[in-house]
Short mmCIF file of C-alpha atoms and ligand atoms in Angstrom, two decimals:
data_model
loop_
_atom_site.label_atom_id
_atom_site.label_comp_id
_atom_site.label_asym_id
_atom_site.label_seq_id
_atom_site.Cartn_x
_atom_site.Cartn_y
_atom_site.Cartn_z
CA MET A 289 -3.19 -22.53 13.40
CA GLY A 290 -1.65 -19.12 12.66
CA TRP A 291 -3.00 -15.63 13.19
CA ARG A 292 -6.45 -15.07 11.61
CA ALA A 293 -8.76 -12.12 10.98
CA GLU A 294 -10.77 -13.29 14.02
CA ASP A 295 -7.71 -12.46 16.14
CA ILE A 296 -7.95 -8.73 15.34
CA PRO A 297 -8.62 -6.95 18.63
CA SER A 298 -11.73 -4.78 18.92
CA GLN A 299 -11.47 -1.70 16.71
CA ASP A 300 -14.48 0.04 18.28
CA GLY A 301 -14.11 3.82 18.11
CA ARG A 302 -11.20 3.67 15.69
CA ILE A 303 -11.11 5.18 12.22
CA ALA A 304 -9.13 3.43 9.47
CA LEU A 305 -8.37 4.64 5.96
CA VAL A 306 -7.63 1.95 3.35
CA THR A 307 -6.42 2.94 -0.11
CA GLY A 308 -7.49 0.81 -3.09
CA ALA A 309 -10.42 -0.37 -0.98
CA ASN A 310 -12.85 -1.44 -3.70
CA ILE A 311 -11.32 -4.81 -4.55
CA GLY A 312 -8.63 -7.37 -3.77
CA LEU A 313 -6.57 -7.03 -0.60
CA GLY A 314 -7.96 -3.57 0.11
CA LEU A 315 -11.55 -4.83 0.15
CA GLU A 316 -10.59 -7.76 2.42
CA THR A 317 -8.83 -5.32 4.75
CA VAL A 318 -11.91 -3.10 4.91
CA ARG A 319 -14.16 -6.10 5.62
CA ALA A 320 -11.96 -7.45 8.43
CA LEU A 321 -11.52 -4.05 10.13
CA ALA A 322 -15.22 -3.20 9.85
CA GLN A 323 -16.17 -6.62 11.27
CA ARG A 324 -14.11 -5.75 14.36
CA GLY A 325 -15.87 -2.40 14.83
CA ALA A 326 -13.74 0.16 12.97
CA THR A 327 -15.21 2.95 10.91
CA VAL A 328 -13.49 2.52 7.57
CA LEU A 329 -12.87 5.17 4.94
CA MET A 330 -12.70 3.42 1.59
CA ALA A 331 -10.30 5.55 -0.46
CA CYS A 332 -10.78 4.74 -4.16
CA ARG A 333 -10.21 6.36 -7.52
CA SER A 334 -13.55 5.23 -8.98
CA ARG A 335 -16.68 6.39 -7.12
CA ARG A 336 -18.74 3.81 -9.05
CA LYS A 337 -16.53 0.86 -8.06
CA ALA A 338 -16.25 2.15 -4.49
CA GLU A 339 -20.03 2.48 -4.12
CA SER A 340 -20.59 -1.00 -5.51
CA ALA A 341 -18.00 -2.49 -3.09
CA ARG A 342 -19.58 -0.62 -0.18
CA MET A 343 -23.06 -1.86 -1.12
CA GLY A 344 -21.73 -5.43 -1.08
CA LEU A 345 -20.37 -4.95 2.45
CA ILE A 346 -23.59 -3.30 3.61
CA LYS A 347 -25.46 -6.42 2.43
CA GLU A 348 -23.14 -8.38 4.76
CA GLY A 349 -24.31 -6.18 7.65
CA LEU A 350 -21.31 -3.84 7.76
CA ASN A 351 -22.48 -0.24 7.89
CA ASP A 352 -19.71 1.94 9.26
CA LEU A 353 -18.16 2.61 5.88
CA ASP A 354 -17.56 5.89 4.11
CA LEU A 355 -16.19 6.69 0.67
CA LEU A 356 -13.26 8.97 -0.06
CA ASP A 357 -12.27 9.97 -3.59
CA LEU A 358 -8.54 9.39 -4.03
CA ASP A 359 -6.52 9.13 -7.21
CA LEU A 360 -2.95 8.43 -6.17
CA ALA A 361 -1.80 9.27 -9.70
CA ASP A 362 -2.62 12.91 -9.03
CA LEU A 363 -1.01 14.69 -6.08
CA ASN A 364 -3.78 17.31 -6.14
CA SER A 365 -6.33 14.55 -5.53
CA VAL A 366 -4.13 13.26 -2.68
CA ALA A 367 -4.08 16.73 -1.06
CA THR A 368 -7.85 17.12 -1.43
CA ALA A 369 -8.45 13.67 0.09
CA ALA A 370 -6.20 14.47 3.08
CA GLU A 371 -8.04 17.76 3.64
CA THR A 372 -11.39 15.96 3.44
CA VAL A 373 -10.32 13.46 6.12
CA LYS A 374 -9.18 16.33 8.37
CA SER A 375 -12.38 18.35 7.98
CA ARG A 376 -14.86 15.45 7.92
CA TYR A 377 -13.44 13.30 10.73
CA GLY A 378 -10.63 15.13 12.54
CA GLN A 379 -9.43 11.68 13.61
CA LEU A 380 -7.41 8.84 12.09
CA ASP A 381 -6.08 5.74 13.84
CA LEU A 382 -4.97 3.50 10.98
CA LEU A 383 -3.68 4.32 7.53
CA ILE A 384 -3.27 1.32 5.23
CA ASN A 385 -1.31 2.26 2.11
CA ASN A 386 -2.57 -0.66 0.04
CA ALA A 387 -3.48 0.53 -3.48
CA GLY A 388 -1.17 -0.51 -6.25
CA VAL A 389 -0.66 -0.87 -9.95
CA MET A 390 1.63 -3.47 -11.55
CA ALA A 391 3.50 -3.55 -14.83
CA PRO A 392 1.46 -1.29 -17.13
CA PRO A 393 2.99 -0.02 -20.37
CA ARG A 394 4.89 3.18 -19.54
CA GLN A 395 2.45 5.84 -18.37
CA THR A 396 2.85 8.95 -16.29
CA SER A 397 0.92 10.48 -13.44
CA ALA A 398 -0.77 13.89 -13.58
CA GLN A 399 2.54 15.37 -12.41
CA GLY A 400 4.60 13.49 -14.99
CA HIS A 401 6.08 10.74 -12.79
CA GLU A 402 6.27 7.12 -13.95
CA LEU A 403 2.90 5.65 -12.96
CA GLN A 404 4.03 2.83 -10.64
CA PHE A 405 6.51 5.01 -8.75
CA ALA A 406 3.80 7.71 -8.56
CA VAL A 407 0.84 5.57 -7.41
CA ASN A 408 2.60 2.94 -5.31
CA HIS A 409 5.18 5.19 -3.66
CA LEU A 410 4.97 8.98 -4.17
CA GLY A 411 1.18 9.24 -3.77
CA HIS A 412 1.23 7.17 -0.59
CA MET A 413 4.17 9.12 0.82
CA ALA A 414 2.36 12.41 0.16
CA LEU A 415 -0.87 11.07 1.68
CA THR A 416 0.92 9.78 4.77
CA THR A 417 2.85 12.96 5.50
CA GLN A 418 -0.30 15.06 5.07
CA LEU A 419 -2.28 12.81 7.43
CA LEU A 420 0.43 12.50 10.09
CA PRO A 421 -0.90 15.37 12.26
CA LEU A 422 -4.22 13.49 12.60
CA LEU A 423 -2.46 10.21 13.40
CA GLU A 424 -0.24 11.98 15.96
CA ALA A 425 -3.34 12.99 17.91
CA GLN A 426 -4.44 9.35 18.45
CA ARG A 427 -3.03 6.79 20.87
CA GLY A 428 -1.44 3.80 19.16
CA ALA A 429 -1.93 5.04 15.60
CA ARG A 430 -0.21 3.03 12.87
CA VAL A 431 0.68 3.40 9.21
CA VAL A 432 1.02 0.17 7.22
CA THR A 433 2.53 0.29 3.75
CA VAL A 434 1.99 -2.70 1.47
CA THR A 435 5.07 -3.90 -0.37
CA SER A 436 5.78 -7.16 -2.24
CA GLY A 437 8.25 -10.03 -2.41
CA VAL A 438 9.65 -8.33 -5.52
CA GLN A 439 11.30 -5.81 -3.17
CA TYR A 440 14.17 -8.35 -2.98
CA PHE A 441 14.84 -7.86 -6.71
CA GLY A 442 14.17 -4.12 -6.78
CA GLN A 443 16.66 -1.34 -7.32
CA ILE A 444 16.17 2.40 -7.03
CA ARG A 445 17.19 4.09 -10.28
CA TRP A 446 18.75 7.09 -8.57
CA ASP A 447 19.49 8.86 -11.87
CA ASP A 448 16.22 7.97 -13.59
CA PRO A 449 13.49 6.99 -11.08
CA ASN A 450 10.82 7.87 -13.64
CA TRP A 451 12.20 5.45 -16.22
CA GLN A 452 12.50 8.03 -18.96
CA GLU A 453 15.02 5.68 -20.55
CA SER A 454 14.67 1.95 -21.29
CA TYR A 455 11.41 1.41 -19.41
CA ASN A 456 10.98 -2.07 -17.97
CA ARG A 457 7.46 -2.84 -16.69
CA TYR A 458 8.52 -5.24 -13.94
CA GLY A 459 11.72 -3.33 -13.12
CA ALA A 460 9.60 -0.26 -12.43
CA TYR A 461 7.17 -2.31 -10.32
CA SER A 462 10.04 -3.77 -8.27
CA GLN A 463 11.52 -0.30 -7.76
CA SER A 464 8.17 1.00 -6.47
CA LYS A 465 7.73 -1.95 -4.08
CA LEU A 466 11.28 -1.58 -2.77
CA ALA A 467 10.49 2.11 -2.29
CA ASN A 468 7.39 1.09 -0.25
CA VAL A 469 9.40 -0.86 2.32
CA MET A 470 12.21 1.72 2.40
CA PHE A 471 9.61 4.43 3.04
CA ALA A 472 7.87 2.42 5.77
CA LEU A 473 11.11 1.82 7.68
CA GLU A 474 12.45 5.34 7.20
CA LEU A 475 9.15 6.81 8.36
CA ASN A 476 9.31 4.68 11.49
CA ALA A 477 12.90 5.75 12.19
CA ARG A 478 11.85 9.41 11.88
CA LEU A 479 8.80 8.92 14.11
CA VAL A 480 10.93 7.27 16.80
CA ALA A 481 13.55 10.05 16.58
CA ASP A 482 10.77 12.65 16.93
CA GLU A 483 9.34 10.78 19.95
CA SER A 484 6.05 10.41 18.08
CA SER A 485 3.49 7.86 19.28
CA VAL A 486 2.71 6.83 15.67
CA ARG A 487 4.39 3.71 14.30
CA SER A 488 5.03 2.64 10.72
CA LEU A 489 5.20 -0.98 9.54
CA ALA A 490 5.43 -2.81 6.21
CA ALA A 491 3.62 -5.93 4.99
CA HIS A 492 3.46 -8.05 1.86
CA PRO A 493 0.75 -10.56 0.87
CA GLY A 494 2.82 -13.23 -0.82
CA MET A 495 0.90 -14.30 -3.92
CA ALA A 496 -2.83 -13.65 -3.72
CA GLN A 497 -5.73 -14.00 -6.17
CA THR A 498 -6.69 -10.42 -7.05
CA ASN A 499 -7.01 -8.23 -10.13
CA LEU A 500 -3.33 -7.30 -9.97
CA GLN A 501 -1.76 -10.10 -12.02
CA PRO A 502 -4.57 -10.55 -14.60
CA THR A 503 -4.51 -6.80 -15.30
CA ALA A 504 -0.73 -6.82 -15.68
CA VAL A 505 -0.77 -9.84 -18.00
CA LEU A 506 -3.53 -8.30 -20.12
CA SER A 507 -1.75 -4.96 -20.44
CA GLY A 508 1.55 -6.67 -21.34
CA GLY A 509 -0.04 -8.61 -24.22
CA SER A 510 2.68 -11.28 -23.97
CA ARG A 511 1.77 -14.94 -24.52
CA THR A 512 4.73 -16.12 -22.43
CA GLU A 513 3.66 -13.93 -19.53
CA ALA A 514 0.12 -15.34 -19.76
CA ILE A 515 1.43 -18.93 -19.71
CA VAL A 516 3.73 -18.27 -16.74
CA TYR A 517 0.79 -16.73 -14.87
CA GLN A 518 -1.41 -19.77 -15.64
CA LEU A 519 1.30 -22.14 -14.40
CA MET A 520 1.70 -20.20 -11.17
CA GLN A 521 -2.05 -20.00 -10.46
CA PRO A 522 -2.20 -23.00 -8.08
CA LEU A 523 0.31 -21.29 -5.79
CA PHE A 524 -1.85 -18.22 -5.25
CA GLN A 525 -3.71 -17.97 -1.95
CA SER A 526 -7.05 -16.21 -1.45
CA ALA A 527 -7.23 -12.44 -1.21
CA ALA A 528 -8.50 -12.85 2.37
CA MET A 529 -5.32 -14.77 3.30
CA GLY A 530 -3.18 -12.27 1.40
CA ALA A 531 -4.63 -9.43 3.45
CA LEU A 532 -3.65 -11.00 6.78
CA PRO A 533 -0.06 -9.66 6.95
CA GLN A 534 -1.24 -6.05 6.56
CA LEU A 535 -4.08 -6.63 9.05
CA HIS A 536 -1.62 -8.16 11.50
CA ALA A 537 0.80 -5.25 11.08
CA ALA A 538 -2.07 -2.80 11.59
CA THR A 539 -3.72 -4.34 14.63
CA ALA A 540 -1.76 -7.06 16.45
CA PRO A 541 -0.69 -5.83 19.89
CA THR A 542 2.56 -7.77 19.44
CA ALA A 543 3.51 -5.96 16.19
CA SER A 544 5.91 -3.04 16.57
CA GLY A 545 7.08 -0.13 14.46
CA GLY A 546 9.72 -0.89 11.84
CA GLU A 547 8.63 -4.50 11.44
CA HIS A 548 7.81 -6.24 8.18
CA TYR A 549 5.20 -9.01 7.92
CA GLY A 550 4.45 -11.54 5.20
CA PRO A 551 3.12 -15.09 4.78
CA GLY A 552 5.19 -17.62 6.67
CA GLN A 553 5.14 -20.58 4.25
CA LEU A 554 6.50 -21.56 0.84
CA GLY A 555 9.28 -18.99 0.84
CA GLY A 556 6.90 -16.22 1.89
CA MET A 557 4.33 -16.89 -0.85
CA ARG A 558 1.51 -18.41 1.25
CA GLY A 559 0.31 -19.00 4.76
CA ALA A 560 -0.38 -17.19 7.99
CA PRO A 561 1.52 -13.97 8.68
CA GLY A 562 4.85 -13.73 10.45
CA ARG A 563 7.90 -11.47 10.61
CA CYS A 564 9.89 -11.65 7.37
CA ARG A 565 13.12 -10.56 5.78
CA VAL A 566 13.56 -7.00 4.57
CA ALA A 567 15.38 -6.09 1.33
CA GLY A 568 18.97 -5.01 1.99
CA ALA A 569 18.48 -1.46 0.66
CA ALA A 570 15.67 -0.89 3.17
CA LEU A 571 17.98 -1.82 6.03
CA ASP A 572 20.52 0.80 4.92
CA PRO A 573 19.73 4.18 6.56
CA ASP A 574 21.77 6.08 3.94
CA GLN A 575 19.75 4.67 1.03
CA ARG A 576 16.49 5.15 2.90
CA GLN A 577 17.29 8.80 3.62
CA ARG A 578 18.40 9.34 0.03
CA LEU A 579 15.08 7.96 -1.23
CA TRP A 580 13.16 10.11 1.25
CA THR A 581 14.94 13.29 0.12
CA MET A 582 14.55 12.45 -3.57
CA SER A 583 10.85 11.60 -3.18
CA GLU A 584 10.15 14.72 -1.13
CA ALA A 585 11.78 16.81 -3.87
CA LEU A 586 9.68 15.10 -6.58
CA ILE A 587 6.48 15.67 -4.58
CA ASN A 588 7.31 19.28 -3.66
CA THR A 589 8.47 20.27 -7.14
CA SER A 590 5.18 18.99 -8.51
CA ALA A 591 3.23 20.97 -5.90
CA ALA A 592 5.16 24.14 -6.75
CA ARG A 593 4.49 23.67 -10.48
CA ASP A 594 0.69 23.14 -10.14
N1 NAP B 889 -2.00 -9.82 -5.24
C1 NAP B 889 -0.73 -10.12 -5.04
O1 NAP B 889 -0.32 -11.28 -5.24
C2 NAP B 889 0.24 -9.08 -4.57
C3 NAP B 889 1.57 -9.46 -4.38
C4 NAP B 889 2.47 -8.52 -3.89
C5 NAP B 889 2.04 -7.25 -3.57
N2 NAP B 889 0.74 -6.89 -3.78
C6 NAP B 889 0.34 -5.53 -3.43
O2 NAP B 889 -0.92 -5.54 -2.78
C7 NAP B 889 -1.57 -4.28 -2.94
C8 NAP B 889 -3.03 -4.51 -3.31
O3 NAP B 889 -3.09 -5.09 -4.59
P1 NAP B 889 -4.18 -6.18 -5.01
O4 NAP B 889 -3.44 -7.44 -5.22
O5 NAP B 889 -5.33 -6.15 -4.11
O6 NAP B 889 -4.55 -5.62 -6.47
P2 NAP B 889 -5.92 -5.17 -7.14
O7 NAP B 889 -6.98 -6.18 -6.92
O8 NAP B 889 -5.54 -4.84 -8.56
O9 NAP B 889 -6.29 -3.85 -6.37
C9 NAP B 889 -5.52 -2.69 -6.51
C10 NAP B 889 -6.28 -1.52 -5.94
O10 NAP B 889 -5.48 -0.32 -6.14
C11 NAP B 889 -6.30 0.64 -6.76
N3 NAP B 889 -5.57 1.65 -7.54
C12 NAP B 889 -4.84 1.47 -8.67
N4 NAP B 889 -4.40 2.66 -9.12
C13 NAP B 889 -4.88 3.61 -8.27
C14 NAP B 889 -4.80 5.01 -8.22
N5 NAP B 889 -4.19 5.73 -9.18
N6 NAP B 889 -5.39 5.66 -7.20
C15 NAP B 889 -6.06 4.98 -6.25
N7 NAP B 889 -6.19 3.64 -6.25
C16 NAP B 889 -5.61 2.96 -7.26
C17 NAP B 889 -7.24 -0.18 -7.64
O11 NAP B 889 -8.34 0.60 -8.08
P3 NAP B 889 -9.16 0.15 -9.40
O12 NAP B 889 -9.98 -1.03 -9.02
O13 NAP B 889 -9.97 1.37 -9.71
O14 NAP B 889 -8.16 -0.18 -10.47
C18 NAP B 889 -7.61 -1.27 -6.66
O15 NAP B 889 -8.56 -0.80 -5.74
C19 NAP B 889 -0.76 -3.54 -4.01
O16 NAP B 889 0.04 -2.57 -3.37
C20 NAP B 889 0.12 -4.61 -4.62
O17 NAP B 889 1.33 -4.10 -5.13
C21 NAP B 889 -0.17 -7.78 -4.27
#
């Protein structure tokens, strides 16, 4: 039998922040960390959905849960959330960059960035860099950024990362998920170079039953897409199984900075977590640094404009 949620070491005294915590992989991550003793900050964009998810967990006997308002599509909300964590807790041991949006019709964030690049990548990068001082103060702190198997098909559109021209819903999703793993590995390289004690890892869930695909199919309005999704349904594993790679990356004593975890079976689509292949672009330090610089500029220009 592979690694399970029961294998998570005690998290007593630790504080974890999970983005997109009200449903899907985020909710499973909150449940597993709270069951092992962590205090978990459920960072969500909808207070109503967050409260309802928290009430469900409280009914299961999990009480050490707090809510944090966070809309990753607005960098001002990201900054406010980071400030709230600093002033309310002054401590952070685990940051799980989990929230995500897949394949909507072209939309933009509050700062005008393509929505998937903004929510999945830029918002998480801004959140992480603003929370790093808190993580630095803790022993063994980790950042886990959730990517996807589509990273292998992704490309960074260096000249048009916001897809102002010829928007492709899945192309933009793949770009954002490639950016996730590039960010995770580049962050780790920078932390190591700075002799920081914090470590950054990446994880992907394979294919898991959550709201992600149904929402994407609905927003696409394509019959073919709906049929393909129906045909693939039997391959999907539970959300609890899908959350294991990110939980393993966040808590397993054997996991180290710069590693990437995913399900170990069926070409990385299902099964217990294990180390897995990283997209070529994320192994290339030049491309990683280029993405970092470009993303920093997009985040900072937005901040200057607001
Ligand atoms: N499920 C899979 O098969 C699969 C495969 C590969 C990768 N992933 C990745 O796994 C992660 C979790 O996805 P999931 O499958 O659990 O999907 P999900 O059930 O749709 O959950 C996504 C979460 O992200 C939140 N979110 C969306 N936009 C946000 C924003 N602007 N600000 C803050 N939170 C926002 C959602 O909030 P609302 O509920 O308010 O919308 C929800 O809590 C994502 O990064 C996704 O790319 C999933």
